[in-house]
Coordinates of C-alpha atoms and ligand atoms in Angstrom, one line a residue:
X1 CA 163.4 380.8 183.0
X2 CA 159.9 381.7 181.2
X3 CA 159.1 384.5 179.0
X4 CA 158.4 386.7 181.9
X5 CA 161.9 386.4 183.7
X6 CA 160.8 384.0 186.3
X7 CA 161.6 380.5 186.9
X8 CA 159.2 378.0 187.1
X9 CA 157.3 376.7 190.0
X10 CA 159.2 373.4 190.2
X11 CA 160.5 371.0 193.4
X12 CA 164.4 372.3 192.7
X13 CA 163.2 376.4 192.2
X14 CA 160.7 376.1 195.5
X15 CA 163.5 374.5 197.6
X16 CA 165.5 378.2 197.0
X17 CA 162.4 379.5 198.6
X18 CA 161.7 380.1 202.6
X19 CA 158.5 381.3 204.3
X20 CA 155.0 379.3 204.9
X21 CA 154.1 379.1 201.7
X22 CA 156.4 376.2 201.2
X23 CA 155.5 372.9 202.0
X24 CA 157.6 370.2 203.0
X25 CA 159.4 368.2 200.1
X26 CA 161.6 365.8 201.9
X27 CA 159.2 362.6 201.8
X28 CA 156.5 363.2 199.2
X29 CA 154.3 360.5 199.3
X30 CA 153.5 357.5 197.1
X31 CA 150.4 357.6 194.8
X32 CA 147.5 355.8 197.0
X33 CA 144.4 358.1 194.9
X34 CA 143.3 358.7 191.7
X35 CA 141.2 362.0 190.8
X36 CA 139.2 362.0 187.9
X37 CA 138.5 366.1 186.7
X38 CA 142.0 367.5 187.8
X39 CA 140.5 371.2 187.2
X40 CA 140.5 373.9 190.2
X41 CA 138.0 372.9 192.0
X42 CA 139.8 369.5 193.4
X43 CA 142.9 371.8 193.4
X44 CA 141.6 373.6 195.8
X45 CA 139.9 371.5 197.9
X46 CA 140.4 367.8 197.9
X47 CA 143.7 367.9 197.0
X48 CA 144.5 370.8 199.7
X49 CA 142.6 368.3 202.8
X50 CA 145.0 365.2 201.6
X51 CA 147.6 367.5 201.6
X52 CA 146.5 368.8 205.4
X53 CA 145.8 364.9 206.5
X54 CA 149.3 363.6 205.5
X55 CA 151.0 366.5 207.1
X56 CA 149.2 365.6 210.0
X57 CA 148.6 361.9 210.1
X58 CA 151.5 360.6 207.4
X59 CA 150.6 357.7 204.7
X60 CA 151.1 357.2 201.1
X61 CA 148.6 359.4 200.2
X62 CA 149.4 361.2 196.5
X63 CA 147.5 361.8 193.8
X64 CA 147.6 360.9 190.1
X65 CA 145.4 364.0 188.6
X66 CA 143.5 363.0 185.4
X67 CA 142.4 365.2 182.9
X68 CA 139.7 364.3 180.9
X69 CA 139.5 365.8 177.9
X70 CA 141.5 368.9 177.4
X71 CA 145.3 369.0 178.1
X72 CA 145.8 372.1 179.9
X73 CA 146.3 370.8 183.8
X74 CA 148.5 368.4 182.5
X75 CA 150.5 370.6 180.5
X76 CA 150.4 372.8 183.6
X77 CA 150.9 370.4 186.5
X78 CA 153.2 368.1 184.6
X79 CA 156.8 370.1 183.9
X80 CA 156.2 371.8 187.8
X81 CA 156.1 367.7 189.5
X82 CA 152.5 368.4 190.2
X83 CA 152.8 371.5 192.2
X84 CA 150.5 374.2 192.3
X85 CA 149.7 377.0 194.8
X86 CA 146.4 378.1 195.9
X87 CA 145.6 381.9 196.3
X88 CA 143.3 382.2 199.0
X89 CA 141.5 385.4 198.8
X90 CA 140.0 386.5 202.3
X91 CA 137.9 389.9 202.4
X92 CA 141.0 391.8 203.3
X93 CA 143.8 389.9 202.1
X94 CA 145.5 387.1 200.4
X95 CA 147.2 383.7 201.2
X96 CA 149.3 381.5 199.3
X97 CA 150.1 377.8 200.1
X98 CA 151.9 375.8 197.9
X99 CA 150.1 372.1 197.5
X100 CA 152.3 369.2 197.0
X101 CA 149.6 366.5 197.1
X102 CA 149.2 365.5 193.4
X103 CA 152.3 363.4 192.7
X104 CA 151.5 362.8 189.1
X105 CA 148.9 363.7 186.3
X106 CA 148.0 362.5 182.8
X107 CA 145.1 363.2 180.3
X108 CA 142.7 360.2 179.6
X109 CA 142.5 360.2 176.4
X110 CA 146.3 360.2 175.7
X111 CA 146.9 356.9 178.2
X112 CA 144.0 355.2 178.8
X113 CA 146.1 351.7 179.7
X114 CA 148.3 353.8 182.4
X115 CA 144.6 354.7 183.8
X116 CA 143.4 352.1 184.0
X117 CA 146.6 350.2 185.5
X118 CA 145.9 353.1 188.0
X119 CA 142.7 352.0 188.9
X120 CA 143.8 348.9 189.5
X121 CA 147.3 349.6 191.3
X122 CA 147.1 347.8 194.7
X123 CA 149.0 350.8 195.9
X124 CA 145.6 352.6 195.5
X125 CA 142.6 352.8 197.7
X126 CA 140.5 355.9 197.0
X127 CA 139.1 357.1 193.5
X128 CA 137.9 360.7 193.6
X129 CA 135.7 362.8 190.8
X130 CA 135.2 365.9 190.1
X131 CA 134.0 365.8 186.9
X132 CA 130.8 368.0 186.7
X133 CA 126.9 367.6 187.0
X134 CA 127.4 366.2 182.5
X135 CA 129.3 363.7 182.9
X136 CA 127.1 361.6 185.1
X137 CA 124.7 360.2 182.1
X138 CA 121.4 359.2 183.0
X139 CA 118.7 359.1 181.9
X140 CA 115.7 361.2 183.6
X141 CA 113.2 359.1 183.8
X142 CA 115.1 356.0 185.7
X143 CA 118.4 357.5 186.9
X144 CA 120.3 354.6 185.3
X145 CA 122.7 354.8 182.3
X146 CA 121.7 356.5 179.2
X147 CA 122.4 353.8 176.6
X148 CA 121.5 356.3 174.1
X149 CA 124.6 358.7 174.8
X150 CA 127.3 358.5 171.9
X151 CA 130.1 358.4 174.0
X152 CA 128.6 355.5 176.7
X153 CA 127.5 354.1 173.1
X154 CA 131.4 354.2 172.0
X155 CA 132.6 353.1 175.5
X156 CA 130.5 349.7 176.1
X157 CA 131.9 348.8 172.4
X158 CA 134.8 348.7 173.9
X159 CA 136.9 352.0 172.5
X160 CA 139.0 353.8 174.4
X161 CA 136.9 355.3 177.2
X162 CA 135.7 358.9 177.1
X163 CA 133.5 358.7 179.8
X164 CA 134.4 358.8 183.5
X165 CA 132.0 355.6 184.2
X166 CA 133.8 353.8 180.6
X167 CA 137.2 355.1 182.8
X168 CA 136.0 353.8 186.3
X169 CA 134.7 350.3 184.6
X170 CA 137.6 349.3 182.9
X171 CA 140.1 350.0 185.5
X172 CA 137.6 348.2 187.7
X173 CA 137.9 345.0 185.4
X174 CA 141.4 345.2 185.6
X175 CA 141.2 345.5 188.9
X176 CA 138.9 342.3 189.8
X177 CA 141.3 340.2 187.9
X178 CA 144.2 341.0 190.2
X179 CA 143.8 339.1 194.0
X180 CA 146.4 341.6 195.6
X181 CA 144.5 344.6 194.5
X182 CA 142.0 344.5 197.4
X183 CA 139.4 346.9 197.7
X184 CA 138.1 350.0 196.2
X185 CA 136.3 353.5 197.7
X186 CA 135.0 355.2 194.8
X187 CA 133.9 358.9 195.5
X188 CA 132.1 361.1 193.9
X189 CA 132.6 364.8 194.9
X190 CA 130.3 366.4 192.7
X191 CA 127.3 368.8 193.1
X192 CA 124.3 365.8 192.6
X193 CA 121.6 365.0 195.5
X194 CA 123.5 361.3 196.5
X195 CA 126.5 361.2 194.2
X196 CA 127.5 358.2 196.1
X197 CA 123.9 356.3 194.7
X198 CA 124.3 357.6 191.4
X199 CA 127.9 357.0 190.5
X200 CA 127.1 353.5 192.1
X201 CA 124.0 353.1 189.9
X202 CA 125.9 353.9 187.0
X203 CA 128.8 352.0 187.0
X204 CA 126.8 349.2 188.0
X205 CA 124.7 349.4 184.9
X206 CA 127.8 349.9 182.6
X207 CA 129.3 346.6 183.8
X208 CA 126.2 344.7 183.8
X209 CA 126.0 345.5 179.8
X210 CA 130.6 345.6 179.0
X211 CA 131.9 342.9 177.5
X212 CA 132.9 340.2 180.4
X213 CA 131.4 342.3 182.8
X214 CA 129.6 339.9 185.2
X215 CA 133.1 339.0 186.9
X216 CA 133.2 342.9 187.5
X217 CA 129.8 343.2 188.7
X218 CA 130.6 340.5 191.4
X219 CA 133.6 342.2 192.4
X220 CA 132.1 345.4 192.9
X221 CA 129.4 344.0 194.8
X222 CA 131.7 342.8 197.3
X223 CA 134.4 345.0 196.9
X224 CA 133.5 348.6 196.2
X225 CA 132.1 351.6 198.2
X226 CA 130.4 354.8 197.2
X227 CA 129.7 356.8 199.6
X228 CA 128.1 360.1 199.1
X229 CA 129.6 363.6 200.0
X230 CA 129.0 366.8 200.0
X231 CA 132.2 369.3 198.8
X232 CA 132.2 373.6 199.4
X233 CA 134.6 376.0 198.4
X234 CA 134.0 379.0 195.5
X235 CA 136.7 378.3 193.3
X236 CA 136.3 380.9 190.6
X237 CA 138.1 381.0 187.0
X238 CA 141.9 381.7 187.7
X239 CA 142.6 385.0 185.7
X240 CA 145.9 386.2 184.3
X241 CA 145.8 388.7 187.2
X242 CA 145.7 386.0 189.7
X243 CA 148.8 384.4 188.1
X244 CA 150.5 387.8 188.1
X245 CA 149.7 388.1 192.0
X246 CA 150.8 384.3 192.6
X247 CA 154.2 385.6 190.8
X248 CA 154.7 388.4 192.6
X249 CA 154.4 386.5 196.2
X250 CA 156.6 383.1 195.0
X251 CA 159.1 384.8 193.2
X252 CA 158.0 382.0 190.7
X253 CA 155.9 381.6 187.4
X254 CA 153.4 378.7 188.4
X255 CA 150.9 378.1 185.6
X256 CA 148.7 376.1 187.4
X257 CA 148.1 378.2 189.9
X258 CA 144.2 378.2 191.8
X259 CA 142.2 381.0 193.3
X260 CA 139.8 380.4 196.5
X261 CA 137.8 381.6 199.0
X262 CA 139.0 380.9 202.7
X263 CA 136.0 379.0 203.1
X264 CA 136.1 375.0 202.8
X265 CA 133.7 372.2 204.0
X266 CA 133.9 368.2 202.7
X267 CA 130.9 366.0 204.5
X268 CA 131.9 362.3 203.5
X269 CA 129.6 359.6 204.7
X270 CA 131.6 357.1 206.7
X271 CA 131.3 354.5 204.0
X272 CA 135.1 353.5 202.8
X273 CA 135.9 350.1 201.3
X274 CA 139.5 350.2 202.8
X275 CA 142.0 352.2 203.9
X276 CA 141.4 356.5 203.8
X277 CA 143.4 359.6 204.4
X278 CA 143.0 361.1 207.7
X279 CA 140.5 364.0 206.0
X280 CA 138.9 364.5 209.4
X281 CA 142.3 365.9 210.9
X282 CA 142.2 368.5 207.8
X283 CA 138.7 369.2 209.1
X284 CA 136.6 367.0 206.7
X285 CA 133.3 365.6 209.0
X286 CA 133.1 361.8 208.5
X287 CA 129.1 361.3 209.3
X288 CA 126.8 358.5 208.9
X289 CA 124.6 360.2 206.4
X290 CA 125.9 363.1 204.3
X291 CA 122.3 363.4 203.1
X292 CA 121.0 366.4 205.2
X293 CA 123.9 368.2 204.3
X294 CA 123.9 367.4 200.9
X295 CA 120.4 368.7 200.5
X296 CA 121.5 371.8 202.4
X297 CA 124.3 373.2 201.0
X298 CA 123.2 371.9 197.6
X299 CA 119.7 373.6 197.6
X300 CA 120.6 377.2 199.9
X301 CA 124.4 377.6 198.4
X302 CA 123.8 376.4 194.9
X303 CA 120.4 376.9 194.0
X304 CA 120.7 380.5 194.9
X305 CA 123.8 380.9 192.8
X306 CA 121.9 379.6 190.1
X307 CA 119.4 382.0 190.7
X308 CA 122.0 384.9 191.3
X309 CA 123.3 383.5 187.8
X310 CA 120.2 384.1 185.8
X311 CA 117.9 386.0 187.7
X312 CA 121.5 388.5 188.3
X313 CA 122.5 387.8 185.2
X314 CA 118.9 389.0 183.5
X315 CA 119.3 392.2 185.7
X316 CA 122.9 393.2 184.4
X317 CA 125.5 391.5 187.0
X318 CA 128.2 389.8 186.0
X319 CA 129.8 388.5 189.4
X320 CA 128.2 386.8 192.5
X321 CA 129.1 390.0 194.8
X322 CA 127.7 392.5 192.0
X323 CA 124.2 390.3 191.8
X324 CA 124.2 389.8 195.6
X325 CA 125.0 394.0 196.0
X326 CA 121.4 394.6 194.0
X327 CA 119.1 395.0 196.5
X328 CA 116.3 393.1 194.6
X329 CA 118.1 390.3 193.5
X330 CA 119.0 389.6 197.0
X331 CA 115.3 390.3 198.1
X332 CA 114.8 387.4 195.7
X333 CA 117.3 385.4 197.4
X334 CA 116.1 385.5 200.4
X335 CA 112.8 384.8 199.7
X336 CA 113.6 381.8 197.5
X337 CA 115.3 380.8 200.5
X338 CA 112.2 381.3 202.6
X339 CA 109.2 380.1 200.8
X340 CA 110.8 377.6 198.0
X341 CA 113.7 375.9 199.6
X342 CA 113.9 376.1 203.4
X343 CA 110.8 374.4 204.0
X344 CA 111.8 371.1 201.5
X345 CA 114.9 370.3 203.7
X346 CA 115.2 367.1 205.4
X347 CA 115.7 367.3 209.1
X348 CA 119.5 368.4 209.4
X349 CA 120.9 367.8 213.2
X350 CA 123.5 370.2 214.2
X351 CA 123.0 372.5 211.1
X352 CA 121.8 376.0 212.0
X353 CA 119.9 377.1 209.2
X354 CA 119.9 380.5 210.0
X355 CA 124.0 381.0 210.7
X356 CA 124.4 379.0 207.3
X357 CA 122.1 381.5 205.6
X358 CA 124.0 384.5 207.0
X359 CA 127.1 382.9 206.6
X360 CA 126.4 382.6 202.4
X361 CA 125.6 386.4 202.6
X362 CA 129.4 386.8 203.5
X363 CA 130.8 384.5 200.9
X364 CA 129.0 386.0 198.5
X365 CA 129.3 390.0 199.0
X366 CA 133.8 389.0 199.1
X367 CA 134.7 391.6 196.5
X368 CA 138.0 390.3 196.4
X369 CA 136.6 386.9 194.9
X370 CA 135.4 387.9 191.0
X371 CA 133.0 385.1 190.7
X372 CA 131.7 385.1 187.1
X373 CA 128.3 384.3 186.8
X374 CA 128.8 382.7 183.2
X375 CA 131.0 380.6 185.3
X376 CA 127.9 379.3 187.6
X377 CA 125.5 380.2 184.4
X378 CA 127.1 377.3 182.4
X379 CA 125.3 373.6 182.0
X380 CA 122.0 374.7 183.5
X381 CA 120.2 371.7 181.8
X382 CA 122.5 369.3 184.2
X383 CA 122.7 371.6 186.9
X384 CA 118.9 373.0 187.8
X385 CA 117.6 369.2 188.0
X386 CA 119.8 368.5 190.7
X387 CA 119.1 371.9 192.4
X388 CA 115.8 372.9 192.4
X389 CA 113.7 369.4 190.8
X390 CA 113.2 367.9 194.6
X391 CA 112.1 371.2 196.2
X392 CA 109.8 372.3 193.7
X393 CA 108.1 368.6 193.7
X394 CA 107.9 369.0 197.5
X395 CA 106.5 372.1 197.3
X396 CA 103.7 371.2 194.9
X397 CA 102.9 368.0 196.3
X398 CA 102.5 370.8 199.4
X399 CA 100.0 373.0 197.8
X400 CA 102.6 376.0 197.8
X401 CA 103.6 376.3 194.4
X402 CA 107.4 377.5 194.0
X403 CA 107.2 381.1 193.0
X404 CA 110.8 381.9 192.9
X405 CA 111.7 378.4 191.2
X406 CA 109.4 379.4 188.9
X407 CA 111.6 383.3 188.3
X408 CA 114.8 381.4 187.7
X409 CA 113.5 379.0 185.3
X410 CA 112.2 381.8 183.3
X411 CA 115.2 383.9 183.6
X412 CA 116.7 380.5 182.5
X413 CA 114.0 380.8 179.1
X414 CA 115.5 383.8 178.4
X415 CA 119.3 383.1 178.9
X416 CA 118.7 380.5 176.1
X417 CA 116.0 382.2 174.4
X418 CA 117.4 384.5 171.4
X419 CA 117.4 387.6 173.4
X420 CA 120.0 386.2 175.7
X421 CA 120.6 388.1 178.6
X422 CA 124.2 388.7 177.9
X423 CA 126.0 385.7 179.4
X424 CA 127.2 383.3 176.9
X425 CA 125.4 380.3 177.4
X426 CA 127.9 377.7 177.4
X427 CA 125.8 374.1 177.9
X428 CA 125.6 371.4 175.2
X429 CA 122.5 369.7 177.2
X430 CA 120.3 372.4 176.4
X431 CA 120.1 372.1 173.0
X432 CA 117.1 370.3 173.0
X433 CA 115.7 373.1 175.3
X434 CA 116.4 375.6 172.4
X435 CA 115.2 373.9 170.1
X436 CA 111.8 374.0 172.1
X437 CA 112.3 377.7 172.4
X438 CA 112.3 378.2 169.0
X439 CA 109.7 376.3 168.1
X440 CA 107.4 377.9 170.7
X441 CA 104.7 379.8 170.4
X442 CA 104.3 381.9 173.5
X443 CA 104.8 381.7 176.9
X444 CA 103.0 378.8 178.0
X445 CA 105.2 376.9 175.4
X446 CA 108.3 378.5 176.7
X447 CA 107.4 377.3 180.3
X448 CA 106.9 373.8 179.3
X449 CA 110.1 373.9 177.3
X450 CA 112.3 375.1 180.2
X451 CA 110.1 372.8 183.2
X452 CA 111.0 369.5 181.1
X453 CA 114.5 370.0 182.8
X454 CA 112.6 369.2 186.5
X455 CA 111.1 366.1 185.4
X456 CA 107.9 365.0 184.7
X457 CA 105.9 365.3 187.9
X458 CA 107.1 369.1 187.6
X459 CA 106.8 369.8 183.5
X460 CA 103.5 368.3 183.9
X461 CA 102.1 370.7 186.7
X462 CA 99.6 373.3 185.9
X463 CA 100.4 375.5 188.7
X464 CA 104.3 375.3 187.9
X465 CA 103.3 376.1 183.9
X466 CA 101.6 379.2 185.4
X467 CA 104.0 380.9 187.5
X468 CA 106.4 380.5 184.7
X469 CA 104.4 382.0 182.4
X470 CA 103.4 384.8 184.7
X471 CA 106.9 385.6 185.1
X472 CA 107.8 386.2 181.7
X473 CA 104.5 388.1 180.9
X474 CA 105.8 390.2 183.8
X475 CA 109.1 390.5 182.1
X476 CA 108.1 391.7 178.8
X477 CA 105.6 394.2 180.8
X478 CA 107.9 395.8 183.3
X479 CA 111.3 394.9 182.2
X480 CA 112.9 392.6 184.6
X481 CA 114.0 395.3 186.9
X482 CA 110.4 396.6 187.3
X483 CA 109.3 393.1 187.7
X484 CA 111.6 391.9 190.7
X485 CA 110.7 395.1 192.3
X486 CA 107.1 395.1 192.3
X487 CA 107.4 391.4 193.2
X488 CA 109.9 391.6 196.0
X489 CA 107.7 394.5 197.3
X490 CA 104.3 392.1 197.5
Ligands
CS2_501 C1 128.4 376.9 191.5 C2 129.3 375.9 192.2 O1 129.3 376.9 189.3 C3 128.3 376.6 190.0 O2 127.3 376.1 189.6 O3 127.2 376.9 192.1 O4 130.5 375.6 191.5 C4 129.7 376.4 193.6 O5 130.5 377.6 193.5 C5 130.4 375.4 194.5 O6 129.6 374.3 194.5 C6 130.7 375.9 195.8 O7 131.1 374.9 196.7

């Protein structure tokens, strides 16, 4: 029993239960993947297609669920055998499934031998990541490892590894020295143009400089995959509301319960090492190129949420549906869509731009999903790169300077800038961009500060520097609801 009266969520407690929420227990299977970044978001999605694709197609499938740094999924996950439900919040009502995927979880830090055994069981095939846009370090200017990070620093001397790529390389080395291990798919399912190319990139470059690492590097190069994919679900915060409502449907107290919208997509490129689940008989598309999705859902879903998170954000919202519900705001949305991003995507077969457009409207006015902007606000510095640097070097290299790029990044100035615009900012990458800030003198200053986040080719345009800057003199004019108006009017 817990404090509130209810047992635990718990293999033994959900067997007492009946109804469709409860999945079947009889033969859970053996572990066959490891997940790095066992947060929400793979709760709610990856883990909820391998669940789907051994219902359907059988295998030893499971998942070991690493934490990375904090505690809290394990200490959630662990005492209930790995099983967690996922509220699914539709317009008009609610789900809940019970997932039985993750067979077994443990935080990184705490057992860095049992990961890396993990890593190089021969029972598994498949290592999945969800570990956020930070913890892929690289270093702008050649997309390979950034030597000069602390923790990649700490890592190649051989500690106990804090990174996800010290993680992934030293379960790889155990790995190469075992001949019955056989091969390995690594996959990375997190929000970066080509995660496949960059975890691959980076890994590579950690071996090539660990201790011993040659024998590694040889292995991988015969024996490794990465191919890219592109992931989609809104998984916002869980609150202590959503755990009350889980309660009230199991009958159960389950603290590691997920909240989700009924919309899911996974586009994996057909690129696997070895042996996979069946993800496509969960609905997962298994394509040769995941790139025109990738670019897609990466620029239209989540470079408009950041814009919804700042440009929102500057204008008083505090949720997607409340940003999305101003009418200038989503003025701005659309014609970010429009004039910045639509025209920079690569040709995209079989994807109707105009259905996926609408379709995002939907998502995003759900008023029965609270998705907190500070939530999408957080780790701009990682996240805006991988968003908007592409289409606004398409666009200049086109003649067509990004307007609306240009708004978010100085709606971005002053979410960091000392003003704020009441979202915490939450993003230890920026700290050199604040510094910047406070050091500037002006606007022009302020716009260099924030475009050094796009790269060089951008930071270093003059058109760029003055859209930004026209923005924020338009800010401190008109206030930024007087600006968006008289700019969504023109
Ligand atoms: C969001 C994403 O937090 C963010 O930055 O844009 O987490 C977004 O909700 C997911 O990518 C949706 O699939």
């Amino acid at each position: 029993m817990t404090a509130g009266g209810l047992p635990r969520l718990e293999p033994s407690t959900l067997r007492r239960l009946g109804g469709a929420a409860r999945p079947s227990l009889a033969e859970r299977p053996a572990v066959g993947i490891v997940h790095l970044g066992i947060g929400a978001f793979h709760r709610a999605h990856q883990a909820v297609y391998t669940a789907d694709a051994v219902e359907r197609a059988g295998g030893d499938w499971g998942i070991l669920g690493v934490a990375q740094r904090r505690p809290a999924a394990v200490d959630a996950l662990g005492p209930q055998d790995g099983l967690f439900s996922v509220l699914e919040r539709g317009p008009e009502e609610d789900a809940v499934t019970v997932i039985s995927a993750v067979r077994d979880v443990l935080l990184a830090p705490r057992e860095p031998d049992r990961l890396s055994e993990a890593i190089a069981d021969p029972g598994v095939h498949v290592v999945t990541l969800t570990v956020t846009e930070k913890a892929y370090p690289r270093d702008r200017a050649t997309g390979g490892l950034r030597l000069d990070d602390l923790e990649v620093a700490s890592d190649l001397a051989g500690s106990a590894p804090r990174t996800a790529i010290g993680q992934l390389a030293r379960g790889i080395a155990l790995r190469a020295q075992r001949e019955e291990a056989g091969p390995l798919t690594l996959l990375s399912c997190d929000n970066l143009p080509r995660n496949g190319v960059v975890l691959r990139r980076l890994v590579h470059d950690f071996c090539a400089r660990m201790n011993g690492g040659a024998r590694t590097l040889e292995w991988l190069e015969r024996n490794a995959r990465f191919p890219s994919t592109m992931v989609d679900r809104v998984v916002p915060a869980t609150t202590p509301g959503d755990r009350e409502e889980v309660a009230r449907r199991l009958g159960l107290e389950d603290r590691g319960a997920v909240v989700a919208e009924p919309f899911r997509q996974w586009v994996i490129e057909d690129s696997f090492a070895g042996p996979r689940p069946a993800w496509e008989q969960a609905g997962a598309l298994i394509v040769p190129d995941a790139g025109p999705h990738e670019a897609v859902k990466l620029r239209l879903l989540n470079g408009t949420h950041s814009m919804l998170a700042y440009v929102g954000g500057l204008a008083g919202a505090r949720t997607v549906a409340g940003a999305w519900g101003d009418p200038s705001v989503a003025a701005v949305g659309a014609l970010l869509g429009d004039d910045d991003l639509e025209p920079t995507l690569p040709e995209a077969p079989g994807i109707d731009i105009a259905a996926y457009r609408a379709e995002l409207g939907q998502r995003w006015i759900n008023p029965r999903i609270a998705h907190r902007l500070e939530q999408i606000g957080a780790d701009g510095s990682q996240k805006l790169p991988a968003r908007f640097a592409e289409p606004a070097r398409r666009r200049l290299a086109d003649g067509a300077p990004p307007r609306w790029i240009a708004l978010v990044m100085a709606a971005w100035a002053r979410h960091l800038g000392a003003s704020g615009n009441g979202l915490t900012v939450r993003d230890p990458g920026a700290e050199p961009v604040q510094r910047a800030l406070e050091a500037a003198h002006g606007h022009r200053d302020e716009a260099a500060a924030v475009l050094a986040v796009l790269g060089e080719e951008v930071a270093g345009s003059e058109p760029m520097a003055d859209l930004v800057v026209d923005w924020l003199g338009r800010f401190d004019a008109d206030g930024i609801a007087g600006a968006l108006k008289e700019a969504v009017r023109g």
